[in-house]
mmCIF file of C-alpha atoms in Angstrom:
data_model
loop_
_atom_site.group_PDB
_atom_site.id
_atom_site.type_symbol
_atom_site.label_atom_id
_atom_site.label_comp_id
_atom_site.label_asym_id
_atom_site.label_seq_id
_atom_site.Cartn_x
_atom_site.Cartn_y
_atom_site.Cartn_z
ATOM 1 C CA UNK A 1 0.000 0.000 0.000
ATOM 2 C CA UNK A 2 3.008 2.706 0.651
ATOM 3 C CA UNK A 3 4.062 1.677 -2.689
ATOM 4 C CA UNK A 4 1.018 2.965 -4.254
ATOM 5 C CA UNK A 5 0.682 6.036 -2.289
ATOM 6 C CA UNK A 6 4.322 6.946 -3.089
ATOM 7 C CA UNK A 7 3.061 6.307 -7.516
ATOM 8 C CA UNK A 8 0.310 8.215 -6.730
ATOM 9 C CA UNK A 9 1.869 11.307 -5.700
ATOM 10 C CA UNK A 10 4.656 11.177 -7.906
ATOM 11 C CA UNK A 11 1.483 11.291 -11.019
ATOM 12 C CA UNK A 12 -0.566 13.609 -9.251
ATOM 13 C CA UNK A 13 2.740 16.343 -9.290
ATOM 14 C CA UNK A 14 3.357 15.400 -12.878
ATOM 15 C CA UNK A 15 -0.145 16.760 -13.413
ATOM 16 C CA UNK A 16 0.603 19.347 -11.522
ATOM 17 C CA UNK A 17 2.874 20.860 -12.896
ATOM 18 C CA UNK A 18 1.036 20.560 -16.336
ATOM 19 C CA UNK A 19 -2.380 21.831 -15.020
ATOM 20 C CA UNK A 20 -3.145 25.923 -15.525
ATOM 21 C CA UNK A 21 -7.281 26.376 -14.215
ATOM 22 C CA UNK A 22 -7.347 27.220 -10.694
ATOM 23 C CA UNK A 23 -10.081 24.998 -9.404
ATOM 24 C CA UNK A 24 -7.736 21.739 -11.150
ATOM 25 C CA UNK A 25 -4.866 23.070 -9.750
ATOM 26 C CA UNK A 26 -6.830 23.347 -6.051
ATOM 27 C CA UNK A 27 -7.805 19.613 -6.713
ATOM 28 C CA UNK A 28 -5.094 18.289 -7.395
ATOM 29 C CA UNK A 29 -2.921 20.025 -4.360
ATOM 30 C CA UNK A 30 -6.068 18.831 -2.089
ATOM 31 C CA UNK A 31 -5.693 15.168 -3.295
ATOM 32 C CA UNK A 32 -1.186 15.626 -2.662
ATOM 33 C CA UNK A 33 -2.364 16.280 0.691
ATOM 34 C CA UNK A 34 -3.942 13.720 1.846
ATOM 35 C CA UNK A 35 -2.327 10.996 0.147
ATOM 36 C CA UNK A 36 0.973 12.740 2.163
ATOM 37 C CA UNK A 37 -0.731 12.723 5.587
ATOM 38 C CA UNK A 38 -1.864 8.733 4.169
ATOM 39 C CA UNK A 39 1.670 7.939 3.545
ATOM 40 C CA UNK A 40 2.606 9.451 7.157
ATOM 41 C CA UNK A 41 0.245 7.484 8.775
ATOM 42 C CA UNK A 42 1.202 4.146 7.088
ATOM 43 C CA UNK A 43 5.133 4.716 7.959
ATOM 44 C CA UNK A 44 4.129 5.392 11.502
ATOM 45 C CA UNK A 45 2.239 2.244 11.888
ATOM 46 C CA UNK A 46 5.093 0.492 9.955
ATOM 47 C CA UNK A 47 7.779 1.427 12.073
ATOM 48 C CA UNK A 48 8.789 -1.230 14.847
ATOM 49 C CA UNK A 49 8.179 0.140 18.365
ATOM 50 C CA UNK A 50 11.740 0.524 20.621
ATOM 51 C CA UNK A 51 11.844 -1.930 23.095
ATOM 52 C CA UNK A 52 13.560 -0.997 26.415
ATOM 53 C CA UNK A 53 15.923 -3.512 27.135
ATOM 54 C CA UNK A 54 15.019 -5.211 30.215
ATOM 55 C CA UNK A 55 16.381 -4.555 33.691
ATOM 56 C CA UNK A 56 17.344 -7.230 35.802
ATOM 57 C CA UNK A 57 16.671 -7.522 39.106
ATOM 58 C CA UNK A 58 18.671 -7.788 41.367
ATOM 59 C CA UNK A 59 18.559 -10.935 43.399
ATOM 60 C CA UNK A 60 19.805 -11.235 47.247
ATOM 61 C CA UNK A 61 22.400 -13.694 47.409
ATOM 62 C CA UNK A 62 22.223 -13.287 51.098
ATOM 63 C CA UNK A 63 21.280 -16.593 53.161
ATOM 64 C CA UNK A 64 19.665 -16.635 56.055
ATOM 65 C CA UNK A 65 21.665 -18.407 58.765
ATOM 66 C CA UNK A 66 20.428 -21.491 59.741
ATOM 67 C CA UNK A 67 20.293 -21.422 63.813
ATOM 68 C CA UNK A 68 21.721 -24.354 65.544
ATOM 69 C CA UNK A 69 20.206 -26.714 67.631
ATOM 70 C CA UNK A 70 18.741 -26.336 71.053
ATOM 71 C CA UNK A 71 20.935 -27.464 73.366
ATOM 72 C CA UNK A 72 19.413 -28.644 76.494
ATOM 73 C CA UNK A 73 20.189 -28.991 80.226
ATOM 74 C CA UNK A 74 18.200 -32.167 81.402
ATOM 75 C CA UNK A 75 16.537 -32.362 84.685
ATOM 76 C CA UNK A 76 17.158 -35.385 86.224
ATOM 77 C CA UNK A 77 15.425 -34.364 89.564
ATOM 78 C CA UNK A 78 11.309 -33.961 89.924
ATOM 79 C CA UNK A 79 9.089 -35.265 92.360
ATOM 80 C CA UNK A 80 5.624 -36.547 91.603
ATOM 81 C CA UNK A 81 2.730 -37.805 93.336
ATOM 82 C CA UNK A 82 -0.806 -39.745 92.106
ATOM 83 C CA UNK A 83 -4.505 -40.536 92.923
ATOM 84 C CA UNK A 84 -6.653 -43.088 91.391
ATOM 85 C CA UNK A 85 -7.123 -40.672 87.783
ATOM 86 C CA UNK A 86 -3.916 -39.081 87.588
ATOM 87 C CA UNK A 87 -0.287 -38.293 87.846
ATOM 88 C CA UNK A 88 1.470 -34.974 89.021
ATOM 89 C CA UNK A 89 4.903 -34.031 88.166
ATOM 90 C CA UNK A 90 6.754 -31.340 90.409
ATOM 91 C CA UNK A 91 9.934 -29.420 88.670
ATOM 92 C CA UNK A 92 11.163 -26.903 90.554
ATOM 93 C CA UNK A 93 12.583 -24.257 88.639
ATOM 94 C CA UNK A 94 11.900 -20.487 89.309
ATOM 95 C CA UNK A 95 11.280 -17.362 86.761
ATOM 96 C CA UNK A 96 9.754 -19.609 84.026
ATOM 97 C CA UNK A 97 7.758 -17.461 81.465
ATOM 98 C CA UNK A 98 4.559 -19.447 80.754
ATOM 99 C CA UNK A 99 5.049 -18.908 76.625
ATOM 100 C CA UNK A 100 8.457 -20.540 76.677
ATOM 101 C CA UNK A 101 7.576 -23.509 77.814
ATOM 102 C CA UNK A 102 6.801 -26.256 75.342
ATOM 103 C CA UNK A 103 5.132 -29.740 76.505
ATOM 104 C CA UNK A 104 4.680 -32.734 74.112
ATOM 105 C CA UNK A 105 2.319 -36.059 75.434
ATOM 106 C CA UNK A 106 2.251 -39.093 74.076
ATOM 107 C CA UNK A 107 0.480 -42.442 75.622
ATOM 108 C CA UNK A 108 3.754 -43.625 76.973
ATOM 109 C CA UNK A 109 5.752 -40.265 77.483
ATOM 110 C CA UNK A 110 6.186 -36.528 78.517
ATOM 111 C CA UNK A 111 8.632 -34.375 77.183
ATOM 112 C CA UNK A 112 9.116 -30.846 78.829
ATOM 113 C CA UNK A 113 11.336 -28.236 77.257
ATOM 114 C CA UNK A 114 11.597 -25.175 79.117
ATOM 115 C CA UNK A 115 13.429 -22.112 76.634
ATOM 116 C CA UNK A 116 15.955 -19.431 77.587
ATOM 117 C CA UNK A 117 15.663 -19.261 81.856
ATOM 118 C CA UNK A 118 18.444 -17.263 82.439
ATOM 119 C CA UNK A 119 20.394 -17.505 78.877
ATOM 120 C CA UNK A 120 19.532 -21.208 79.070
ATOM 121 C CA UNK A 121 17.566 -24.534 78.031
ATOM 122 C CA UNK A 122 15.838 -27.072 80.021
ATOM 123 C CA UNK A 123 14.485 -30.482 79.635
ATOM 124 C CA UNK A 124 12.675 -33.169 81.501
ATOM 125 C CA UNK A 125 11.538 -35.934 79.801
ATOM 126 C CA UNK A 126 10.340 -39.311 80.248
ATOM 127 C CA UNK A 127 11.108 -41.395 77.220
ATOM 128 C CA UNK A 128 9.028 -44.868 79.060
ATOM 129 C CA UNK A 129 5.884 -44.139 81.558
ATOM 130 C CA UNK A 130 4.636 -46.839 83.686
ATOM 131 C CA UNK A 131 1.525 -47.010 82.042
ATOM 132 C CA UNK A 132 -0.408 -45.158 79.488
ATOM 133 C CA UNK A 133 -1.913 -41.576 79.613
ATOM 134 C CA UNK A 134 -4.143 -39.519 77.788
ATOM 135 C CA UNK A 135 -2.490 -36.906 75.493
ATOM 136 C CA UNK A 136 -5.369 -34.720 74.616
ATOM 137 C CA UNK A 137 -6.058 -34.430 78.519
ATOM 138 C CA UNK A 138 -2.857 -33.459 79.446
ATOM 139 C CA UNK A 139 -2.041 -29.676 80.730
ATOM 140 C CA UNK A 140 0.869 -27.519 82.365
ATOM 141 C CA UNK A 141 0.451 -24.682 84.724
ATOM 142 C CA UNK A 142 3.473 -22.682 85.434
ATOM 143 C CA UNK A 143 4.085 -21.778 88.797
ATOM 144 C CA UNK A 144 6.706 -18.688 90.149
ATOM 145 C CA UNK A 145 8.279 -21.369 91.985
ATOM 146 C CA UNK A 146 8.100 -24.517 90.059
ATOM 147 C CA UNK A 147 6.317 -26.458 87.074
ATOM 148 C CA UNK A 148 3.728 -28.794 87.650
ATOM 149 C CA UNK A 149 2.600 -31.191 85.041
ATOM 150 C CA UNK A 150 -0.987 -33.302 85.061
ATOM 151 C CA UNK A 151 -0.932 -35.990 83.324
ATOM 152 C CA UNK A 152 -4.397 -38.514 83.089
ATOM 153 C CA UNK A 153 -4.769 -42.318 83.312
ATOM 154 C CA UNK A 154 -5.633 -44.158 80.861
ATOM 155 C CA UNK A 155 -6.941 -46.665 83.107
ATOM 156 C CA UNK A 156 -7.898 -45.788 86.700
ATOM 157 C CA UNK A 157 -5.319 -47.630 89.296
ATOM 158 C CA UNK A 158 -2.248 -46.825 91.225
ATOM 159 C CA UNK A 159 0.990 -46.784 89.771
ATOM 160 C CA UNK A 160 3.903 -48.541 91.489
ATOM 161 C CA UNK A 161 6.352 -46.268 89.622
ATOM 162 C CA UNK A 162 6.199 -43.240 86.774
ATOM 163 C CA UNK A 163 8.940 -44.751 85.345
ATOM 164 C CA UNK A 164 8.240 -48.582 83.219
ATOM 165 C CA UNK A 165 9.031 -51.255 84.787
ATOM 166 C CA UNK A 166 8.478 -55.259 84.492
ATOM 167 C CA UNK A 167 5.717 -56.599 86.092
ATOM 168 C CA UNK A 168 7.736 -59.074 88.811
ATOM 169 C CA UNK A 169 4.145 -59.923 90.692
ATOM 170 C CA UNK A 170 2.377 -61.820 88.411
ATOM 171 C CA UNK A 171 4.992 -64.999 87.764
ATOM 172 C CA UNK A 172 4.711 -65.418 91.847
ATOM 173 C CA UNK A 173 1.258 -65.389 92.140
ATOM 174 C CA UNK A 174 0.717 -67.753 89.645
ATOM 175 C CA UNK A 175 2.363 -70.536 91.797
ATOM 176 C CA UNK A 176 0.210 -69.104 94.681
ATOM 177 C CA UNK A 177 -2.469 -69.951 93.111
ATOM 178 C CA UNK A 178 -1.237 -73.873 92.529
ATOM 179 C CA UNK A 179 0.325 -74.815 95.945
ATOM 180 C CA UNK A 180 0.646 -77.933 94.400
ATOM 181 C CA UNK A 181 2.950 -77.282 91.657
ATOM 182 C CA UNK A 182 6.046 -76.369 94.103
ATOM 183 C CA UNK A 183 5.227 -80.201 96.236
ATOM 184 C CA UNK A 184 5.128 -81.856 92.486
ATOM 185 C CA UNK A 185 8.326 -79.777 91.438
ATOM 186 C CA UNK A 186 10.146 -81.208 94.934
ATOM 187 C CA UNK A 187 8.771 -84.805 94.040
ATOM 188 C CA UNK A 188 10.459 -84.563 90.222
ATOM 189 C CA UNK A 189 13.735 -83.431 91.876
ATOM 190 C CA UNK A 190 13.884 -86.514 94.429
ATOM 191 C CA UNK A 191 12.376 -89.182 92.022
ATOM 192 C CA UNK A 192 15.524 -88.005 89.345
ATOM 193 C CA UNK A 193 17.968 -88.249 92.262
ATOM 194 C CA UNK A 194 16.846 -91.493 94.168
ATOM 195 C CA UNK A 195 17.579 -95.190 94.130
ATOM 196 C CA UNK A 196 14.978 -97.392 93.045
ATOM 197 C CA UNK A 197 13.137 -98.184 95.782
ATOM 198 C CA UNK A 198 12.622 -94.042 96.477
ATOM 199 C CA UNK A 199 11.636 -93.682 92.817
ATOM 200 C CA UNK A 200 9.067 -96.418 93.326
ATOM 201 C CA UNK A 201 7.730 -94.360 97.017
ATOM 202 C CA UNK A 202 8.148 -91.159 94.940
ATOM 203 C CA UNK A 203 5.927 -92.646 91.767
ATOM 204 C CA UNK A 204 3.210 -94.018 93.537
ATOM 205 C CA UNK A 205 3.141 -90.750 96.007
ATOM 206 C CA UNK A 206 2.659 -88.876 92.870
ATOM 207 C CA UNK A 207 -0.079 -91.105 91.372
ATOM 208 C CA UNK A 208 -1.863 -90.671 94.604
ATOM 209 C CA UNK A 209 -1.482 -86.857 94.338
ATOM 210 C CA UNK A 210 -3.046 -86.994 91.279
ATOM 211 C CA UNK A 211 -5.893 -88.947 92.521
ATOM 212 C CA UNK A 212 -6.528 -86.957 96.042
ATOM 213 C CA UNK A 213 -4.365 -89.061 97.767
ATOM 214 C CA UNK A 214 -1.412 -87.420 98.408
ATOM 215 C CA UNK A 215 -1.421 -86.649 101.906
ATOM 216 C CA UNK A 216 -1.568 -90.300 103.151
ATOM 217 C CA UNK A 217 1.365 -91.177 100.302
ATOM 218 C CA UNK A 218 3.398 -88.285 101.358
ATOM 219 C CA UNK A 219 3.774 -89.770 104.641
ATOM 220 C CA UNK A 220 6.042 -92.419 103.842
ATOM 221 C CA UNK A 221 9.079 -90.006 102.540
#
């Protein structure tokens, strides 16, 4: 189309130049005119806008130091006490701000950090409880003087220690139950150490034992 507009005007001066009446003359210099502003227009729209180049932005290359571990001061020492529904842990420990103190429950532990007392860190945990507890129940109330931690059964009962231990009890009162297993343990011991004549005594004791006879057989050893 610029092409075109450029033929044009080069024709329409030709004629110009050739043209004498005034109102040709004024029709042909209207007609230069706008195909000039035409031509103007079309190279304007042509032309390729300037790009800016882009900036780049600066990036930090600064990293954020990573802090270091808590490091922690156990507390070995606490005292504790229980009723029938729950379990109280004492720590004594004085100037403890309430929102530094973190507490984590599980059903077989506690875990008590205590954060910057003095420009340090405390812990008390116990990694094993004697039985279980209920997490969601759990609380800590911060005292000026000392910590105290609640902690809820699972299951109502006294606790023989807060620490896990084996149950020792139950192996013992199994044989209190059967008296007769210790006499019948005694009776295997002699019958695998006596002469013939005590392992016949000794067999027919325990075949009488076995039939509600024993005290009358046990008589004769």
């Amino acid at each position: 189309m610029a092409e075109e507009v450029v033929l044009d005007l080069e024709e329409l001066r030709q004629l110009q130049n050739i043209a004498k009446r005034p109102r040709v003359l004024n029709l042909i210099s209207s007609e230069i005119c706008n195909l000039e502003k035409l031509r103007e227009s079309a190279s304007v729209s042509n032309a390729k806008p300037e790009v800016e180049p882009a900036v780049p932005v600066p990036v930090s290359s600064s990293v954020k130091p990573v802090s270091p571990a808590a490091n922690y001061a156990t507390l070995g020492t606490f005292s504790w006490d229980q009723d029938n529904e729950k379990v109280k842990v004492y720590i004594s420990l004085e100037g403890v701000d309430e929102d530094k103190v973190e507490a984590e429950f599980k059903p077989m532990s506690l875990d008590v950090k205590i954060h910057d007392l003095q420009g340090k860190n405390y812990r008390c945990a116990i990694p094993k409880l004697h039985k279980e507890i209920v997490p969601e129940k759990c609380k800590v109330l911060v005292k000026p003087k000392r910590i105290v931690v609640t902690m809820f059964k699972s299951s109502r009962g006294n606790w023989m220690d807060i620490h896990y231990k084996e149950d020792k009890i139950k192996p013992s009162l199994e044989k209190e139950k059967d008296p007769m297993a210790g006499i019948m343990d005694m009776m295997k011991n002699m019958y695998e150490g006596g002469d013939e004549e005590m392992k016949k005594t000794i067999a027919k004791a325990w075949t009488d034992a076995r039939s509600g006879k024993a005290g009358d057989s046990l008589k004769g050893l």
